[in-house]
XYZ file of C-alpha atoms in Angstrom:
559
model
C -18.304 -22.208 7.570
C -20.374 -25.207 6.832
C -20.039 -26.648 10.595
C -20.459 -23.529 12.559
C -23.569 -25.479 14.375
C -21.649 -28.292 15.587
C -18.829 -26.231 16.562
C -21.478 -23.988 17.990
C -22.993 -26.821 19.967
C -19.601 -27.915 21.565
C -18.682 -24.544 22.800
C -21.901 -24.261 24.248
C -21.692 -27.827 25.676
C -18.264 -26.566 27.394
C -19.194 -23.656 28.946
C -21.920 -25.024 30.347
C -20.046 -27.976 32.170
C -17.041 -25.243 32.854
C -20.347 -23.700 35.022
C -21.375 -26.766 36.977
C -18.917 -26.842 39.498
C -20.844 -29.438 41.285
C -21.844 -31.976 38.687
C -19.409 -34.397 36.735
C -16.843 -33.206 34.175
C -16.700 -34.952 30.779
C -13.708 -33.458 28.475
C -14.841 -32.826 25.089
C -13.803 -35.110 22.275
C -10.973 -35.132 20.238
C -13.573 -34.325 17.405
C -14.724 -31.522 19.294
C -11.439 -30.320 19.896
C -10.096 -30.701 16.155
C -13.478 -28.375 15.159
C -12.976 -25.564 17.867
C -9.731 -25.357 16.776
C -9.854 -25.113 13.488
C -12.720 -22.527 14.357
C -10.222 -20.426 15.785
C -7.660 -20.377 13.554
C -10.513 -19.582 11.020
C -11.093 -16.634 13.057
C -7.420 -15.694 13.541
C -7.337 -16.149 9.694
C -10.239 -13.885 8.669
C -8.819 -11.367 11.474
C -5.397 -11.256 9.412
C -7.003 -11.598 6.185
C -9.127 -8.231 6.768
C -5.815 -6.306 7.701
C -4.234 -7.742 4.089
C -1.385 -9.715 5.815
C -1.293 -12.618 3.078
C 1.408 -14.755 5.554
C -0.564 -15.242 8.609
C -3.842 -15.137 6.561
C -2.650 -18.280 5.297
C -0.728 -19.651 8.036
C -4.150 -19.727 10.193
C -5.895 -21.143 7.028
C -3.766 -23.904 6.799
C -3.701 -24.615 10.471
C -7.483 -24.500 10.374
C -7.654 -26.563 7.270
C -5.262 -29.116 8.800
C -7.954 -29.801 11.544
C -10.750 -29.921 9.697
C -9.769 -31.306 6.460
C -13.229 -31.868 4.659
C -14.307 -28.179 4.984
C -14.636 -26.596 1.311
C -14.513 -22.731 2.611
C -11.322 -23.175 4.804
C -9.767 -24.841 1.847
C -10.724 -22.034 -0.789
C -9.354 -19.393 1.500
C -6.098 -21.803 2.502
C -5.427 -22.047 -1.454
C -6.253 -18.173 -1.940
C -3.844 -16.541 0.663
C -1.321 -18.934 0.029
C -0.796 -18.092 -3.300
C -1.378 -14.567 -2.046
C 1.794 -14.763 0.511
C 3.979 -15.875 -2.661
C 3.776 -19.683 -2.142
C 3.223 -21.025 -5.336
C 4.002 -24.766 -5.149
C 1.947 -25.216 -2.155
C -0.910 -23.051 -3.266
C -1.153 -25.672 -6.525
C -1.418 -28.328 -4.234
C -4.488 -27.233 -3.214
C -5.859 -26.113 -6.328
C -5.964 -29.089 -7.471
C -8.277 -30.184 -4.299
C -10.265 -26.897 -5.152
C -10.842 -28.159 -9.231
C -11.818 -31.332 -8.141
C -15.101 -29.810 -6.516
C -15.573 -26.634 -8.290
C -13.986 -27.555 -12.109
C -14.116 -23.994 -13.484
C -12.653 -21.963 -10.155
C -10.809 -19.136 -12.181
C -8.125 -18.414 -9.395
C -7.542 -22.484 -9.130
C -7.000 -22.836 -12.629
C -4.840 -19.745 -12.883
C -2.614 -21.200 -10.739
C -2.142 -24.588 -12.000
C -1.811 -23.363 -15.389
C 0.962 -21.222 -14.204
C 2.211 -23.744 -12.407
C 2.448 -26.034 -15.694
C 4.211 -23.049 -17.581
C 6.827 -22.641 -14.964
C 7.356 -26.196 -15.577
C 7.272 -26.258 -19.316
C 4.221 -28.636 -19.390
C 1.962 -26.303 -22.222
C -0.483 -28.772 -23.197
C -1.688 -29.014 -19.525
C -1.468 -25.589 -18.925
C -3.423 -25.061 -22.084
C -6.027 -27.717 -21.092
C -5.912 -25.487 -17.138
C -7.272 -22.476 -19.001
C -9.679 -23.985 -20.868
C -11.273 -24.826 -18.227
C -11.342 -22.053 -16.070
C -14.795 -19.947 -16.179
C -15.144 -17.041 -18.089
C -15.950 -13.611 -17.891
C -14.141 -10.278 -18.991
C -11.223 -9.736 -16.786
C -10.460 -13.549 -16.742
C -10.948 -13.672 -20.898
C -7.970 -11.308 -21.061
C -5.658 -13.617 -18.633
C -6.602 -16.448 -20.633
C -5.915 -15.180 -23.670
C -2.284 -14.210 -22.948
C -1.330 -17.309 -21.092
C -2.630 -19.503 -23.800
C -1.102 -17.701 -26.084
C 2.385 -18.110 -24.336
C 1.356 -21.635 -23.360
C 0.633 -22.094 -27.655
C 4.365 -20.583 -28.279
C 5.518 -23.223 -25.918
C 3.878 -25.752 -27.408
C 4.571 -25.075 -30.895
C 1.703 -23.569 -31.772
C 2.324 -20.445 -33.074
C -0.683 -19.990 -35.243
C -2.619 -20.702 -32.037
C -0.977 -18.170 -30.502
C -1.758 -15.256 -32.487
C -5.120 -16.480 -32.551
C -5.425 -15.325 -29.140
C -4.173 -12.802 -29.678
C -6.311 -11.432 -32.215
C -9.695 -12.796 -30.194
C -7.616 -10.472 -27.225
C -7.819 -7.733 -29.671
C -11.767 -8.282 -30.591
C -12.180 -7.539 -26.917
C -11.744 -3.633 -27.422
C -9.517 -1.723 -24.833
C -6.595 -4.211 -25.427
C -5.029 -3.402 -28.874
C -1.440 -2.336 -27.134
C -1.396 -5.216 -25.072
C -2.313 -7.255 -27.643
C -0.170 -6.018 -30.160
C 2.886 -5.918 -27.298
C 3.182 -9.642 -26.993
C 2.851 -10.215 -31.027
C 6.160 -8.327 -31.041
C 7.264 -10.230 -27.951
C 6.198 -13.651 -29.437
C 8.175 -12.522 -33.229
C 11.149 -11.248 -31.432
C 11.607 -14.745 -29.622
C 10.770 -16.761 -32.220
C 13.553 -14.675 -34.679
C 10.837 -13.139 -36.822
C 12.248 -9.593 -36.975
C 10.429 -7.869 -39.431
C 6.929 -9.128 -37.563
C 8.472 -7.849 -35.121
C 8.969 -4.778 -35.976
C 5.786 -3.845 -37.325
C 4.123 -5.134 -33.669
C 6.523 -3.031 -31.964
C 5.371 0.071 -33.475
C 1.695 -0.867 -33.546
C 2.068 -0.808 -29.830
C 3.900 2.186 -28.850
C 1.178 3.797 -31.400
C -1.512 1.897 -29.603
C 0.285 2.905 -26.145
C 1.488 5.792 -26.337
C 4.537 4.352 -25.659
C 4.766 2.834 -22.654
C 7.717 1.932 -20.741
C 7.843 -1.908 -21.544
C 6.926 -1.481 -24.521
C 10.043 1.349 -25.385
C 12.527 -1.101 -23.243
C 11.656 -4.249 -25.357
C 11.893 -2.413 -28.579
C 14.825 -0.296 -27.614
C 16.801 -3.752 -26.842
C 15.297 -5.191 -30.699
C 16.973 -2.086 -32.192
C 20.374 -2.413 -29.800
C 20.549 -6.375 -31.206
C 19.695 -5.297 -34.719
C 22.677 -2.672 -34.866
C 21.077 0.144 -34.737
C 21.825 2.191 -31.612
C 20.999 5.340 -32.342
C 17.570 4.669 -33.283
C 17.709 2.739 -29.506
C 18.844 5.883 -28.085
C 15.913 7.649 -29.520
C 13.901 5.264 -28.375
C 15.175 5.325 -24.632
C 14.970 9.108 -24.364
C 11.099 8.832 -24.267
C 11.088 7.579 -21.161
C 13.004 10.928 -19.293
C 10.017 12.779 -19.209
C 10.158 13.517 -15.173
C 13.462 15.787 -15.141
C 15.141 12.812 -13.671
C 16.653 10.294 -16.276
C 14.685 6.871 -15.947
C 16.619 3.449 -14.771
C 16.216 1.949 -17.905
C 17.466 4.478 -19.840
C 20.265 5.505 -17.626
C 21.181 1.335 -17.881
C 20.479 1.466 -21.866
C 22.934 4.553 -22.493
C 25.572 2.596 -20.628
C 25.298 -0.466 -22.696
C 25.301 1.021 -25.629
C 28.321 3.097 -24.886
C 30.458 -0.278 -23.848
C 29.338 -1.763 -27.436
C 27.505 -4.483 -25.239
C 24.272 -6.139 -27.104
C 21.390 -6.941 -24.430
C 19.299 -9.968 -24.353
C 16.210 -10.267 -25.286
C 13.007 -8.734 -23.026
C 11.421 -12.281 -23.022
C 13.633 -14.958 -23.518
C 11.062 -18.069 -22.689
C 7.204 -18.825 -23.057
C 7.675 -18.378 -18.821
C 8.804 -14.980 -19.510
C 6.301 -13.910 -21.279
C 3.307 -15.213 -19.215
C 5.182 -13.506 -16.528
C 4.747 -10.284 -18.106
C 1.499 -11.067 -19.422
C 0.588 -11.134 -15.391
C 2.641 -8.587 -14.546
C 1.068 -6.131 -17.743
C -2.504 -6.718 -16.566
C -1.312 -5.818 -12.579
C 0.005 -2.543 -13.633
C -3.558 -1.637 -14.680
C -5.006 -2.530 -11.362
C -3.770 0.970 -9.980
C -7.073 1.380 -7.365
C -6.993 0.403 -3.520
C -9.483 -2.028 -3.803
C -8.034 -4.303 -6.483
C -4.711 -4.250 -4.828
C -5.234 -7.808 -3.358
C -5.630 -9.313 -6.784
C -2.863 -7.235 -7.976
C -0.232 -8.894 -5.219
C -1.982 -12.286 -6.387
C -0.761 -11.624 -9.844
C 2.314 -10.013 -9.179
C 3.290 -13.621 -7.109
C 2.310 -15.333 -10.064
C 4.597 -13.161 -12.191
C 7.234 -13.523 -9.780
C 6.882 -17.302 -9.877
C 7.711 -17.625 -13.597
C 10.122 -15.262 -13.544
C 12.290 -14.481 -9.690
C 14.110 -11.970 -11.442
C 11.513 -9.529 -13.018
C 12.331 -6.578 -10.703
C 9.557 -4.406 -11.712
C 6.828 -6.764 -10.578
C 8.858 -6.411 -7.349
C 8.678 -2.631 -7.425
C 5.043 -2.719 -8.391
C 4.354 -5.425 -5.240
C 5.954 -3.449 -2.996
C 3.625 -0.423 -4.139
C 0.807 -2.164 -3.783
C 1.540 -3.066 -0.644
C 2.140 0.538 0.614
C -1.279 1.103 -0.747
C -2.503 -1.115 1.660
C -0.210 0.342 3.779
C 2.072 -2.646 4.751
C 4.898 -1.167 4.835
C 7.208 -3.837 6.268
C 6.224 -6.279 3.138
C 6.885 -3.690 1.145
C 10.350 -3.333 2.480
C 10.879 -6.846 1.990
C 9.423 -6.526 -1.467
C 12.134 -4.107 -2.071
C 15.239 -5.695 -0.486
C 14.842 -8.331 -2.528
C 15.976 -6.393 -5.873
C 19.551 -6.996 -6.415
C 22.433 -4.210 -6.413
C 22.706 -4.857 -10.382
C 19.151 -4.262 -10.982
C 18.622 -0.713 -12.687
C 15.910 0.053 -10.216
C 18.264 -0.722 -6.993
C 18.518 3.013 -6.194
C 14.756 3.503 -6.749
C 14.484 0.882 -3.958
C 16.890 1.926 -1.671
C 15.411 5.206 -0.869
C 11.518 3.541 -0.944
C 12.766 1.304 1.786
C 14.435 4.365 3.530
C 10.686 6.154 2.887
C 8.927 3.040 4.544
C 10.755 2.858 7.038
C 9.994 6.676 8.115
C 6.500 5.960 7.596
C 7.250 3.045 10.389
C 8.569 5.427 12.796
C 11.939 4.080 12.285
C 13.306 7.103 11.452
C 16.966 6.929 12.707
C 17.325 3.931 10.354
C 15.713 6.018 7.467
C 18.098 8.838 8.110
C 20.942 6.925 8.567
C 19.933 5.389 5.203
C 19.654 7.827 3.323
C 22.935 9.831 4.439
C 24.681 6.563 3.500
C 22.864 7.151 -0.069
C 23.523 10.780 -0.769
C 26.630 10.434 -0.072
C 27.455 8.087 -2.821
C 24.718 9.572 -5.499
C 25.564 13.455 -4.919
C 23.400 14.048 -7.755
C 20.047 12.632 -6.814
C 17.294 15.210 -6.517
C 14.957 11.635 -5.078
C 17.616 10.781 -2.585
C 18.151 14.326 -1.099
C 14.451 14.755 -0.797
C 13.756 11.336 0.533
C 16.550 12.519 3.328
C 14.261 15.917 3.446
C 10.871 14.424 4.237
C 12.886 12.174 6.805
C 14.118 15.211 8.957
C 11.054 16.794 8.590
C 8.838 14.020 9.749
C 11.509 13.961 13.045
C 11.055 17.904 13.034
C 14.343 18.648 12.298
C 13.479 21.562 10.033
C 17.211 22.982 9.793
C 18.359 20.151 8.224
C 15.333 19.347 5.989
C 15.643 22.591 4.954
C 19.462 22.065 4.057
C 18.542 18.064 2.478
C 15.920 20.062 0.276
C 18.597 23.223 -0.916
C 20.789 20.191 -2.664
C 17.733 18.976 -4.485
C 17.027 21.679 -5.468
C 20.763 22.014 -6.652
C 20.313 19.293 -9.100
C 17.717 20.488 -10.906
C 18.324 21.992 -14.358
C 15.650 24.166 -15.567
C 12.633 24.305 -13.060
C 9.585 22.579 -14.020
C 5.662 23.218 -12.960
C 5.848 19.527 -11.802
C 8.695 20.565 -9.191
C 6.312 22.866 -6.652
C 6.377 19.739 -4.386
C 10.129 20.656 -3.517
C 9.989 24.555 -3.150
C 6.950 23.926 -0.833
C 8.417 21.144 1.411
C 11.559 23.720 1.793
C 9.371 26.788 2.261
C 7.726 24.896 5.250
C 10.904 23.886 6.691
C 12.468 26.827 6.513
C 9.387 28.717 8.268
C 9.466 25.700 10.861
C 13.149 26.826 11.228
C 12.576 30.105 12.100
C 13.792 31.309 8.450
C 10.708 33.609 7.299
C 12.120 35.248 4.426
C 13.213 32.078 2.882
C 10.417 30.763 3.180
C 8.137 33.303 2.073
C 10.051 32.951 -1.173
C 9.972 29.389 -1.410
C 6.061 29.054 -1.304
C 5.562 32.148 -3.497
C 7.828 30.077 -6.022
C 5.734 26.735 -4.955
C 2.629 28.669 -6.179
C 4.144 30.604 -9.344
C 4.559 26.520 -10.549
C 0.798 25.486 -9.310
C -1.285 28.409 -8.489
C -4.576 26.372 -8.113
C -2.550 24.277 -5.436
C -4.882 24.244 -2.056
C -2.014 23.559 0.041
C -0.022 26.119 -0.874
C -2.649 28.431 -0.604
C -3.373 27.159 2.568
C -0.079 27.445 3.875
C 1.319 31.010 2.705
C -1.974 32.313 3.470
C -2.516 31.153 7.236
C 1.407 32.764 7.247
C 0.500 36.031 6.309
C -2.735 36.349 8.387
C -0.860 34.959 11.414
C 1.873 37.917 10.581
C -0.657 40.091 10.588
C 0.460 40.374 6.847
C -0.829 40.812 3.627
C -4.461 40.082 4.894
C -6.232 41.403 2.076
C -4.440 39.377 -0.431
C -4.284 36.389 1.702
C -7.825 35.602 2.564
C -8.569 35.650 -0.882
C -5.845 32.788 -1.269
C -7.669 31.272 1.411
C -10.926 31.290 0.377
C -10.057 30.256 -3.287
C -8.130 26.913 -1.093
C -11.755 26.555 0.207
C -13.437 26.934 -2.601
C -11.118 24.033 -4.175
C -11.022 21.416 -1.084
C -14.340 22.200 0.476
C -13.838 19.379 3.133
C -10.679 19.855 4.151
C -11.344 20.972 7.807
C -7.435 22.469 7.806
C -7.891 24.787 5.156
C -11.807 25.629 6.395
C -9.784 26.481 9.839
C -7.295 28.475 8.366
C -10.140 30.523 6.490
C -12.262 30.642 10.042
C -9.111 32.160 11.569
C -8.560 34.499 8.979
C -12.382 36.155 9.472
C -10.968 35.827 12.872
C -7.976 37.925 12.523
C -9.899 40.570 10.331
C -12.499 41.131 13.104
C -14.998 38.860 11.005
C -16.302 37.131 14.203
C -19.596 35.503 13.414
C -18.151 34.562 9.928
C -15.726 32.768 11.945
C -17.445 31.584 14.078
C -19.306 29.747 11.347
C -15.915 28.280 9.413
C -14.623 27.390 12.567
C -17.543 25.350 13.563
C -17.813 23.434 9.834
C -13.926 22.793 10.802
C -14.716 21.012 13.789
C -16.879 18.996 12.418
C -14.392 18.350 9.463
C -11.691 17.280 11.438
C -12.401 16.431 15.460
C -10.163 16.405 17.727
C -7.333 18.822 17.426
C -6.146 21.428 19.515
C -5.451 24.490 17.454
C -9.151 24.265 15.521
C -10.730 23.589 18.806
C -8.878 26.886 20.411
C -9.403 28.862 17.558
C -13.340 27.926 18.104
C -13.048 28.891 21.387
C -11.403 32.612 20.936
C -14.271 32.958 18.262
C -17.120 32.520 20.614
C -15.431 34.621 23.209
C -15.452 37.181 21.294
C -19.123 36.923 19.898
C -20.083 36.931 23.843
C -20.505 33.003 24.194
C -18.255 32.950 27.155
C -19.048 29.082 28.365
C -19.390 27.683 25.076
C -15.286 28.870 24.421
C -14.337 27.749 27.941
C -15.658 24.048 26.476
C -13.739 24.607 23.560
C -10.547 25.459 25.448
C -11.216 22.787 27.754
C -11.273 19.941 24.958
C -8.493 21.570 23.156
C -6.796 21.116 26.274
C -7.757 17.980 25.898
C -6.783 16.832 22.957
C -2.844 17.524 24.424
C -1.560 20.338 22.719
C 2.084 21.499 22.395
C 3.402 22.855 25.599
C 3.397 26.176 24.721
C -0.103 26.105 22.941
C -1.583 24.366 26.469
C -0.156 27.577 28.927
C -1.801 29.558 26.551
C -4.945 27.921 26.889
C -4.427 27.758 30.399
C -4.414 31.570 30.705
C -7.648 31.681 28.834
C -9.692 29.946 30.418
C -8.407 31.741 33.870
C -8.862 35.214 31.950
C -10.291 34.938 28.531
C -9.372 36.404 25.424
């Protein structure tokens, strides 16, 4: 900050008085006062700012902008995190204090220019981007806003001018060609329309916007079956897609839908919410919730830009905004039971897992059919290590699927481990043999069946090779390395385990079994004190009950 010296100095100056119990107190100034606190609430703000929680970041900013009204950084970061925490109107109030020092701020005159869209006023959302600095990632939001801005405006030609400079850019031909179609289809020019539609699903692959704002051109035009056709690309995962499931229903009732993007503010909204979807890594996520506001902004009832918010903020891992992201789709919306069961998944991942239990029961027992909802209910109990009735969630998934799919070894091997957590080996054992018929490169599975067998005393030859090949594809996993160390272990293979126990260790510190198995291992290669300090920090690093007498007993009597 640009007055850390003076505020600095004053701390200084009051500690030092707060220390001279014996001389005369002077209280600080009110302008001392203002400045420490709006140092603190700086602080407060960069603390919540580094842990991605956009609504206090920008509660403290404003606080600390509110006491020290003439400082430039607390006012960048004030206008940042309040558009970042959703607040749109505010955040464009001070944008326009951030343009009037720093004229070609890209997030500033993002904002604004939104701002002027959501309020029809195109020219001056035009003249926003304009000025807004360049570079490649902001070329591409510029392009599409102007261009929606030009449709508001009037200015077609304009428009698709930007559009086609979008297209020089290389990379964006689908998106480009995506919101020609969009801007034909609003403006009633159906056979443009047409031919941008299939430019981009060709360009695309077809992607899911892209088939649901094409599929609802060919519903308006008459022509449902080619709709239908349309719509059926998107159940590739065994489980129909919302849209779809939504589209068959219309179409059946004889009901025409309206259009994807009924308004220049639509379509900047999914201009914004198109270029979020391609942030997909951790670190962009903040400038994906940014975007996604913005989206949300222009248009409260795009429910996918909620979905996608809420995912980015479980990236993050903020779960309880994503919750809130998800509550706030309404019972209508095709992708209600898609948010349902993520709340129900958050709030496991919070602990609360009565309330995600309870949840989910509630849902299952009004969609019988859904594989996601039973499993959701699955991981639940098995998180609260209530195998038997994971085990029994996971048998009516299972149920509901029609013909079994490579991409389904997720299910078989979340049963097979709750059944062998249950006590049910047989089951199990044919669970994770089926888990690893669908993916037999899959480390965890591997991992898992293999450590079974060699803890059985089972199988050994068969399963170290399993467990070497898990190895051999998840070097660093220090639970798979362990599970190889205790299979040399089991075989009689002591310094070999001794030596994959060790690299475990180091892979994962801190947990009881690797640290016990480490500690059998050197007992049995004649390093008697070096196991009792493995047993002792397993023992330290509070094992299960049973696990600790065990321990216990070794270090009174060794192996």
């Amino acid at each position: 900050m640009n007055r850390l010296p003076i505020i600095a100095a004053s701390v200084a100056a009051l500690a030092l008085a707060s220390c001279a119990a014996t001389q005369s107190y002077s209280a600080p100034s009110a302008q001392e006062r203002s400045e420490a606190d709006s140092y603190g609430n700086y602080l407060a703000g960069r603390f919540a700012a580094s842990q991605h929680d956009m609504t206090d970041a920008a509660k403290f900013y404003q606080a600390g902008l509110h006491d020290d009204p003439n400082n430039g950084d607390l006012l960048e970061r004030a206008f940042l995190y309040t558009a970042s925490a959703g607040d749109i109107d505010k955040a464009s109030e001070y944008a326009m204090q951030v343009t009037a020092s720093q004229k070609d701020s890209r997030a500033a005159r993002l904002v604004l220019a939104v701002q002027d869209i959501s309020r029809k006023k195109y020219a001056d959302a035009r003249a926003q981007v304009a000025q807004s600095a360049g570079g490649p990632f902001t070329s591409l939001t510029i392009s599409l806003l102007d261009a929606w801005a030009a449709v508001g405006a009037g200015d077609t030609a304009a428009a698709l001018k930007d559009l086609s400079d979008l297209k020089s850019q290389g990379g964006t031909d689908a998106l480009a060609s995506f919101h020609r179609a969009l801007i034909f289809d609003l403006l009633g020019r159906d056979a443009d329309a047409e031919v941008a539609y299939k430019e981009a699903m060709q360009d695309s692959g077809a992607g899911p916007r892209i088939i649901e704002a094409y599929g609802r051109f060919l519903e308006r035009a008459g022509r449902a079956d080619e709709a239908k056709a349309i719509y059926a690309k998107l159940n590739t995962g065994g489980a129909p897609h919302p849209v779809a499931v939504e589209a068959d229903a219309r179409i059946a009732s004889g009901k025409k839908p309206e259009k994807l993007v009924s308004t220049p503010a639509e379509g900047a909204a999914e201009a914004l919410f198109g270029i979020s979807a391609s942030l997909t890594d951790a670190t962009s996520a903040d400038v994906a919730i940014l975007y996604l506001r913005l989206s949300l902004h222009l248009r409260p009832d795009l429910d996918l830009a909620k979905i996608l918010l809420a995912d980015r903020f479980e990236v993050l891992e903020k779960y309880q905004d994503a919750i809130e992201a998800y509550q706030d789709i309404d019972k209508d919306s095709p992708y209600y039971d898609v948010a349902v069961i993520q709340v129900a998944v958050d709030e496991n991942r919070l602990d609360q897992t009565d309330k995600s239990i309870a949840l989910l029961k509630e849902f299952t027992a009004s969609h019988p059919d859904s594989i996601e909802g039973w499993t959701a209910l699955g991981d639940a109990y098995r998180g609260s290590e209530k195998f038997a009735e994971a085990a029994d969630a996971y048998d009516h998934a299972v149920k509901q699927i029609g013909s079994i799919d490579k991409s389904d070894w997720p299910l078989f091997y979340a049963r097979g481990i709750s059944e062998e957590r249950a006590h049910r080996w047989d089951a199990a054992e044919q669970d994770l043999k089926q888990a690893l018929k669908l993916k037999p490169d899959e480390p965890q599975v591997l991992n898992y069946l293999g450590y079974s067998w060699i803890d059985q005393g089972r199988n050994t030859s068969e399963a170290l090779a399993m467990l070497e090949k898990a190895r051999a594809l998840k070097p660093l996993d220090g639970y798979i390395v362990d599970s190889v160390g205790w299979a040399y272990y089991r075989t009689g293979r002591y310094q070999d385990s001794v030596k994959a126990l060790e690299d475990a260790v180091l892979l994962v510190p801190g947990d009881p079994t690797i640290n016990d198995h480490l500690g059998d291992a050197y007992w049995k290669v004649g390093r008697r004190l070096d196991a009792q300090f493995q047993w002792n920090h397993a023992l330290a690093f509070n094992p299960a009950p049973d696990d600790k007498a065990k321990i216990e007993q070794k270090l009174k009597n060794g192996v």
